[in-house]
């Protein structure tokens, strides 16, 4: 089997189908480790993994930290508020300092698209993009693909409906790239102000009416309305948005039997997702979270456990 | 100059079957209560052999001992030296390891590094009463102080030779053990 081609995981857009399959298969084998009494294997002993979050995060940061620790790596977390970033240190200076302390992997979340690529091209450390602005959030897409594959056995020819603010969503972008590569059909839904013009050119379908889209979907992926990102002029109000695009039990009656409801979290209950659906039988939202750890273990293993992109063995 | 490799069959179907029957008898005489024993196979050859041993013990005693499958990739000491991407296969230990006698099964015993990794992996699941090692072929050339308890055949080899156990479970037409010679 060939290793991943790039030293970094920056996005789904440039991954091959073989690489996605390698990551998902590896992740599947890691699920078992988290179910043991002693949830730890020695694989990445002595590796240093730094979680560097310029934006708030619960799931992703903790998931990466747990993944690193279950592989026996040393995980260090820091965020901008408690670091010299608040004194004005630049991104490249900060990460060069991390590398000077012999980091093996830097997991970065940043509000600027391309931040992960920017540092990845300047450092020897492996970089994992944990979300860069509205660009990509590849580990979320991978855990989404793993969760669907677990339930439906395949991604080929299934129909995934993604509902919400597609324009500002890095999750949507990574998901669209991933699902299309794996042979799924993708339908996007949301108010026209949330759907980028000409997005159909990626190979997706756009449907503005949620009731028409739901019956066609095997998977319904509800995106979070990013209330903190101030684009209130794009929708009249959250209440109006909910009226047309909230996934309610009434709307779920239109869904296929066995349709799966997903959400990348955190949920705005009552805005994009009715609590009765979020906690209902169709929901596999917590499976997504569980699988997130396995996917991140797989990536840390595949990137940190491997020889460098230059072909030289990784330091032992 | 190296000649093309020549294959020699050193064990056939019948000899492999007799080896496994011998293992069952020895395990039974060492541990008369099959409930105290669990058979754990190392992926992938050892896993097939462990499945066979479990069903043979069931046929003989009427009691099916616990079966476990172990992938030792996460415990290897040479992952960073590998050129190819190692594939992580399934690990499945669906029983309580603590207090059990674990019969660890592999097809070929060579440097002992795989068994070292397997010991670490099993211990991560609990504290077994004992771990015993069963191998179809012991080809020598050990690098670690590891010794099998149940052996099909011991042969002396050189490191440039390869020894492989082919099993029908892997789609081979028949079971056999092959040594590839460079002469």
Coordinates of C-alpha atoms in Angstrom, one line a residue, chain A:
Chain A
X1 CA 0.0 0.0 0.0
X2 CA 1.3 3.5 -0.8
X3 CA 1.5 6.1 1.9
X4 CA -0.3 9.4 1.7
X5 CA 1.3 11.6 -1.0
X6 CA 1.7 14.8 0.8
X7 CA 3.4 15.4 4.2
X8 CA 0.4 17.5 5.3
X9 CA -3.3 17.1 5.3
X10 CA -4.5 20.4 4.0
X11 CA -7.9 19.6 2.5
X12 CA -9.9 16.9 0.7
X13 CA -9.8 18.7 -2.7
X14 CA -6.4 17.3 -3.6
X15 CA -6.7 13.8 -2.0
X16 CA -7.0 10.8 -4.3
X17 CA -9.7 8.2 -3.9
X18 CA -7.1 5.7 -2.8
X19 CA -5.8 8.0 -0.1
X20 CA -9.3 8.6 1.2
X21 CA -9.9 4.9 1.3
X22 CA -6.6 4.3 3.1
X23 CA -7.5 6.9 5.7
X24 CA -11.1 5.5 6.2
X25 CA -9.9 1.9 6.4
X26 CA -7.2 2.8 8.9
X27 CA -9.7 4.7 10.9
X28 CA -12.0 1.7 11.0
X29 CA -9.3 -0.4 12.5
X30 CA -8.7 2.3 15.2
X31 CA -12.3 2.3 16.4
X32 CA -11.5 -0.8 18.4
X33 CA -8.7 0.9 20.4
X34 CA -11.2 3.4 21.9
X35 CA -13.5 0.6 23.0
X36 CA -10.8 -1.2 25.1
X37 CA -10.5 -1.0 28.9
X38 CA -7.1 0.5 28.4
X39 CA -7.6 2.9 25.6
X40 CA -4.0 3.3 24.6
X41 CA -1.5 1.9 22.1
X42 CA 2.2 2.7 22.0
X43 CA 2.4 3.6 18.3
X44 CA 3.4 7.2 18.4
X45 CA 5.4 7.2 21.6
X46 CA 7.8 10.1 21.7
X47 CA 6.0 12.1 19.0
X48 CA 5.0 15.6 19.8
X49 CA 1.7 16.9 18.5
X50 CA 0.7 20.5 19.0
X51 CA -2.9 21.6 18.7
X52 CA -2.8 25.2 17.8
X53 CA -6.3 26.8 17.7
X54 CA -6.8 30.4 16.6
X55 CA -10.5 29.9 16.8
X56 CA -12.7 28.4 19.5
X57 CA -13.4 24.7 19.3
X58 CA -14.6 21.9 21.6
X59 CA -15.1 18.8 19.5
X60 CA -12.2 19.1 17.1
X61 CA -9.6 20.2 19.6
X62 CA -10.5 17.6 22.2
X63 CA -10.9 14.9 19.5
X64 CA -7.3 15.6 18.3
X65 CA -6.0 15.6 21.8
X66 CA -7.7 12.3 22.7
X67 CA -6.5 10.8 19.4
X68 CA -2.9 11.8 20.1
X69 CA -3.0 10.5 23.7
X70 CA -4.6 7.1 22.6
X71 CA -1.6 6.7 20.4
X72 CA 0.8 7.6 23.2
X73 CA 2.0 10.8 21.6
X74 CA 2.5 13.9 23.7
X75 CA -0.2 16.4 22.9
X76 CA 0.1 20.0 23.7
X77 CA -2.8 22.4 23.3
X78 CA -2.7 26.1 23.1
X79 CA -5.0 28.8 21.9
X80 CA -4.4 32.4 21.0
X81 CA -5.8 34.0 24.1
X82 CA -3.2 32.3 26.3
X83 CA -0.2 32.7 24.0
X84 CA 2.1 35.4 22.6
X85 CA -0.3 35.7 19.7
X86 CA -2.1 38.1 21.9
X87 CA 1.1 40.2 22.1
X88 CA 1.2 40.4 18.3
X89 CA 3.5 37.6 17.3
X90 CA 3.0 36.6 13.7
X91 CA 1.7 33.2 12.6
X92 CA 4.9 32.1 11.0
X93 CA 7.0 33.2 14.0
X94 CA 4.8 31.3 16.3
X95 CA 4.9 28.1 14.3
X96 CA 8.7 28.3 13.7
X97 CA 9.1 28.5 17.5
X98 CA 7.0 25.4 17.8
X99 CA 9.1 23.6 15.3
X100 CA 12.3 24.7 17.1
X101 CA 11.0 22.7 20.0
X102 CA 10.8 19.7 17.7
X103 CA 7.1 19.3 17.0
X104 CA 6.3 16.4 14.7
X105 CA 2.7 17.4 13.9
X106 CA 1.0 20.8 14.1
X107 CA -2.8 20.7 14.0
X108 CA -4.0 24.2 13.2
X109 CA -7.3 26.0 13.1
X110 CA -7.3 29.5 11.8
X111 CA -9.8 32.0 10.5
X112 CA -7.8 32.7 7.3
X113 CA -8.3 30.4 4.4
X114 CA -4.9 28.9 3.4
X115 CA -3.3 29.3 6.8
X116 CA -2.5 25.6 7.0
X117 CA -1.0 25.5 3.5
X118 CA 1.0 28.7 4.3
X119 CA 2.7 27.1 7.3
X120 CA 2.8 23.6 5.7
X121 CA 5.0 24.9 2.9
X122 CA 7.4 26.5 5.3
X123 CA 7.9 23.9 8.0
X124 CA 9.2 20.3 8.1
X125 CA 6.5 19.4 10.7
X126 CA 3.4 17.6 9.4
X127 CA 0.5 20.0 9.3
X128 CA -3.1 19.0 9.7
X129 CA -5.7 21.5 8.8
X130 CA -8.4 21.6 11.5
X131 CA -10.4 24.2 9.7
X132 CA -9.1 27.3 7.8
X133 CA -11.7 30.0 7.4
X134 CA -14.4 29.1 4.9
X135 CA -11.9 26.9 3.0
X136 CA -11.7 23.3 4.2
X137 CA -12.2 21.2 7.3
X138 CA -10.9 17.9 6.0
X139 CA -11.0 15.8 9.2
X140 CA -14.7 16.6 9.5
X141 CA -15.4 15.4 6.0
X142 CA -13.4 12.2 6.6
X143 CA -15.4 11.4 9.8
X144 CA -18.6 12.1 7.9
X145 CA -17.6 9.7 5.2
X146 CA -16.6 7.1 7.7
X147 CA -19.9 7.4 9.6
X148 CA -21.9 7.1 6.4
X149 CA -19.9 4.1 5.2
X150 CA -20.4 2.4 8.5
X151 CA -24.2 2.7 8.2
X152 CA -24.7 2.2 4.5
X153 CA -21.6 0.2 3.7
X154 CA -20.7 2.4 0.7
X155 CA -20.6 6.0 -0.5
X156 CA -21.1 5.1 -4.1
X157 CA -24.4 6.2 -5.6
X158 CA -25.9 7.4 -2.3
X159 CA -27.5 10.9 -2.2
X160 CA -26.3 13.3 0.4
X161 CA -28.4 16.5 1.0
X162 CA -26.4 19.3 2.6
X163 CA -28.6 22.1 4.1
X164 CA -27.5 25.5 5.3
X165 CA -25.0 28.2 4.7
X166 CA -22.9 26.6 2.0
X167 CA -21.1 29.8 1.1
X168 CA -19.4 30.2 4.5
X169 CA -19.1 26.6 5.4
X170 CA -15.7 24.8 5.3
X171 CA -17.5 21.7 6.3
X172 CA -19.7 21.9 3.2
X173 CA -16.7 22.4 0.9
X174 CA -14.7 19.5 2.3
X175 CA -17.8 17.3 2.3
X176 CA -18.7 18.2 -1.3
X177 CA -15.2 17.3 -2.5
X178 CA -15.2 14.1 -0.5
X179 CA -18.6 12.8 -1.4
X180 CA -18.2 13.5 -5.1
X181 CA -14.8 11.8 -5.2
X182 CA -16.3 8.8 -3.6
X183 CA -19.1 8.5 -6.1
X184 CA -22.0 10.0 -4.1
X185 CA -24.6 12.4 -5.4
X186 CA -24.8 15.8 -3.6
X187 CA -27.8 18.1 -3.3
X188 CA -27.3 21.5 -1.7
X189 CA -30.2 23.3 -0.1
X190 CA -30.6 26.7 1.6
X191 CA -31.7 30.2 0.9
X192 CA -30.2 31.6 -2.3
X193 CA -28.0 34.0 -0.3
X194 CA -26.3 31.0 1.2
X195 CA -25.7 29.1 -2.0
X196 CA -22.7 30.3 -4.1
X197 CA -23.5 31.2 -7.7
X198 CA -22.4 28.5 -10.2
X199 CA -21.6 25.9 -7.5
X200 CA -23.3 23.4 -9.9
X201 CA -20.1 23.4 -11.8
X202 CA -18.5 21.3 -9.1
X203 CA -21.0 18.6 -10.0
X204 CA -23.6 19.2 -7.3
X205 CA -27.3 19.9 -7.7
X206 CA -29.1 22.9 -6.0
X207 CA -32.6 22.7 -4.6
X208 CA -34.0 25.7 -2.7
X209 CA -37.1 23.9 -1.4
X210 CA -36.2 21.7 1.5
X211 CA -39.4 19.7 1.3
X212 CA -38.6 18.7 -2.3
X213 CA -35.1 17.7 -1.4
X214 CA -35.7 15.6 1.7
X215 CA -37.5 12.6 0.0
X216 CA -34.5 12.1 -2.3
X217 CA -31.8 11.9 0.3
X218 CA -30.1 8.9 2.0
X219 CA -28.2 11.3 4.2
X220 CA -29.4 14.7 5.4
X221 CA -26.5 16.9 6.6
X222 CA -27.6 19.9 8.5
X223 CA -25.1 22.7 8.8
X224 CA -24.8 25.1 11.7
X225 CA -25.9 28.6 11.1
X226 CA -22.8 30.5 12.1
X227 CA -24.4 33.2 14.2
X228 CA -21.0 34.5 15.3
X229 CA -19.9 35.2 11.7
X230 CA -22.2 38.3 11.3
X231 CA -23.9 38.1 8.0
X232 CA -27.3 38.9 9.3
X233 CA -28.1 40.8 6.1
X234 CA -28.1 37.4 4.3
X235 CA -31.2 36.2 6.1
X236 CA -34.0 38.2 7.5
X237 CA -33.9 36.5 10.9
X238 CA -33.0 33.2 12.5
X239 CA -36.7 32.6 13.0
X240 CA -37.5 33.1 9.4
X241 CA -34.6 30.8 8.5
X242 CA -35.9 28.1 10.8
X243 CA -39.4 28.4 9.3
X244 CA -38.0 27.3 5.9
X245 CA -34.9 25.3 6.7
X246 CA -35.2 23.8 10.1
X247 CA -35.3 20.0 10.1
X248 CA -38.4 19.3 12.1
X249 CA -40.2 16.0 12.8
X250 CA -42.9 17.1 10.3
X251 CA -40.3 17.5 7.6
X252 CA -38.6 14.2 8.6
X253 CA -41.9 12.5 7.7
X254 CA -41.0 13.2 4.1
X255 CA -37.7 11.3 4.4
X256 CA -36.9 7.9 3.2
X257 CA -37.1 5.1 5.8
X258 CA -33.7 4.8 7.3
X259 CA -32.5 8.2 6.2
X260 CA -29.6 9.4 8.3
X261 CA -29.4 12.8 10.0
X262 CA -26.0 14.3 10.6
X263 CA -24.7 17.6 11.9
X264 CA -21.1 18.7 12.4
X265 CA -21.9 20.5 15.7
X266 CA -22.3 22.6 17.6
X267 CA -26.1 22.5 17.1
X268 CA -28.2 25.6 17.3
X269 CA -31.3 23.7 18.6
X270 CA -34.4 25.1 17.0
X271 CA -32.6 27.0 14.3
X272 CA -31.3 24.4 11.8
X273 CA -32.3 21.3 13.7
X274 CA -35.3 20.6 15.9
X275 CA -34.3 19.0 19.2
X276 CA -36.7 16.1 18.5
X277 CA -34.8 15.3 15.3
X278 CA -31.3 15.9 16.8
X279 CA -32.1 13.4 19.6
X280 CA -34.3 11.1 17.5
X281 CA -33.8 7.7 15.9
X282 CA -32.5 9.0 12.6
X283 CA -29.8 11.0 14.2
X284 CA -26.2 9.7 14.0
X285 CA -24.7 12.9 15.3
X286 CA -22.9 11.3 18.2
X287 CA -21.5 8.5 16.0
X288 CA -19.9 11.3 14.1
X289 CA -18.2 12.5 17.2
X290 CA -17.0 9.0 18.2
X291 CA -15.7 8.4 14.7
X292 CA -13.9 11.7 14.8
X293 CA -11.4 10.3 17.2
X294 CA -10.7 7.2 15.0
X295 CA -10.2 9.4 11.9
X296 CA -7.8 11.7 13.7
X297 CA -5.9 8.7 15.1
X298 CA -5.6 7.3 11.6
X299 CA -4.3 10.6 10.3
X300 CA -1.8 11.1 13.1
X301 CA -0.6 7.5 12.5
X302 CA -0.4 7.9 8.7
X303 CA 1.4 11.2 8.9
X304 CA 3.5 11.1 12.1
X305 CA 4.3 7.4 12.0
X306 CA 5.7 7.5 8.5
X307 CA 8.9 8.4 6.7
X308 CA 9.2 12.0 5.5
X309 CA 8.0 13.3 2.2
X310 CA 11.7 13.4 1.2
X311 CA 11.8 9.6 1.5
X312 CA 14.0 9.7 4.6
X313 CA 12.9 7.7 7.6
X314 CA 11.2 9.7 10.3
X315 CA 13.3 10.1 13.3
X316 CA 12.7 7.3 15.8

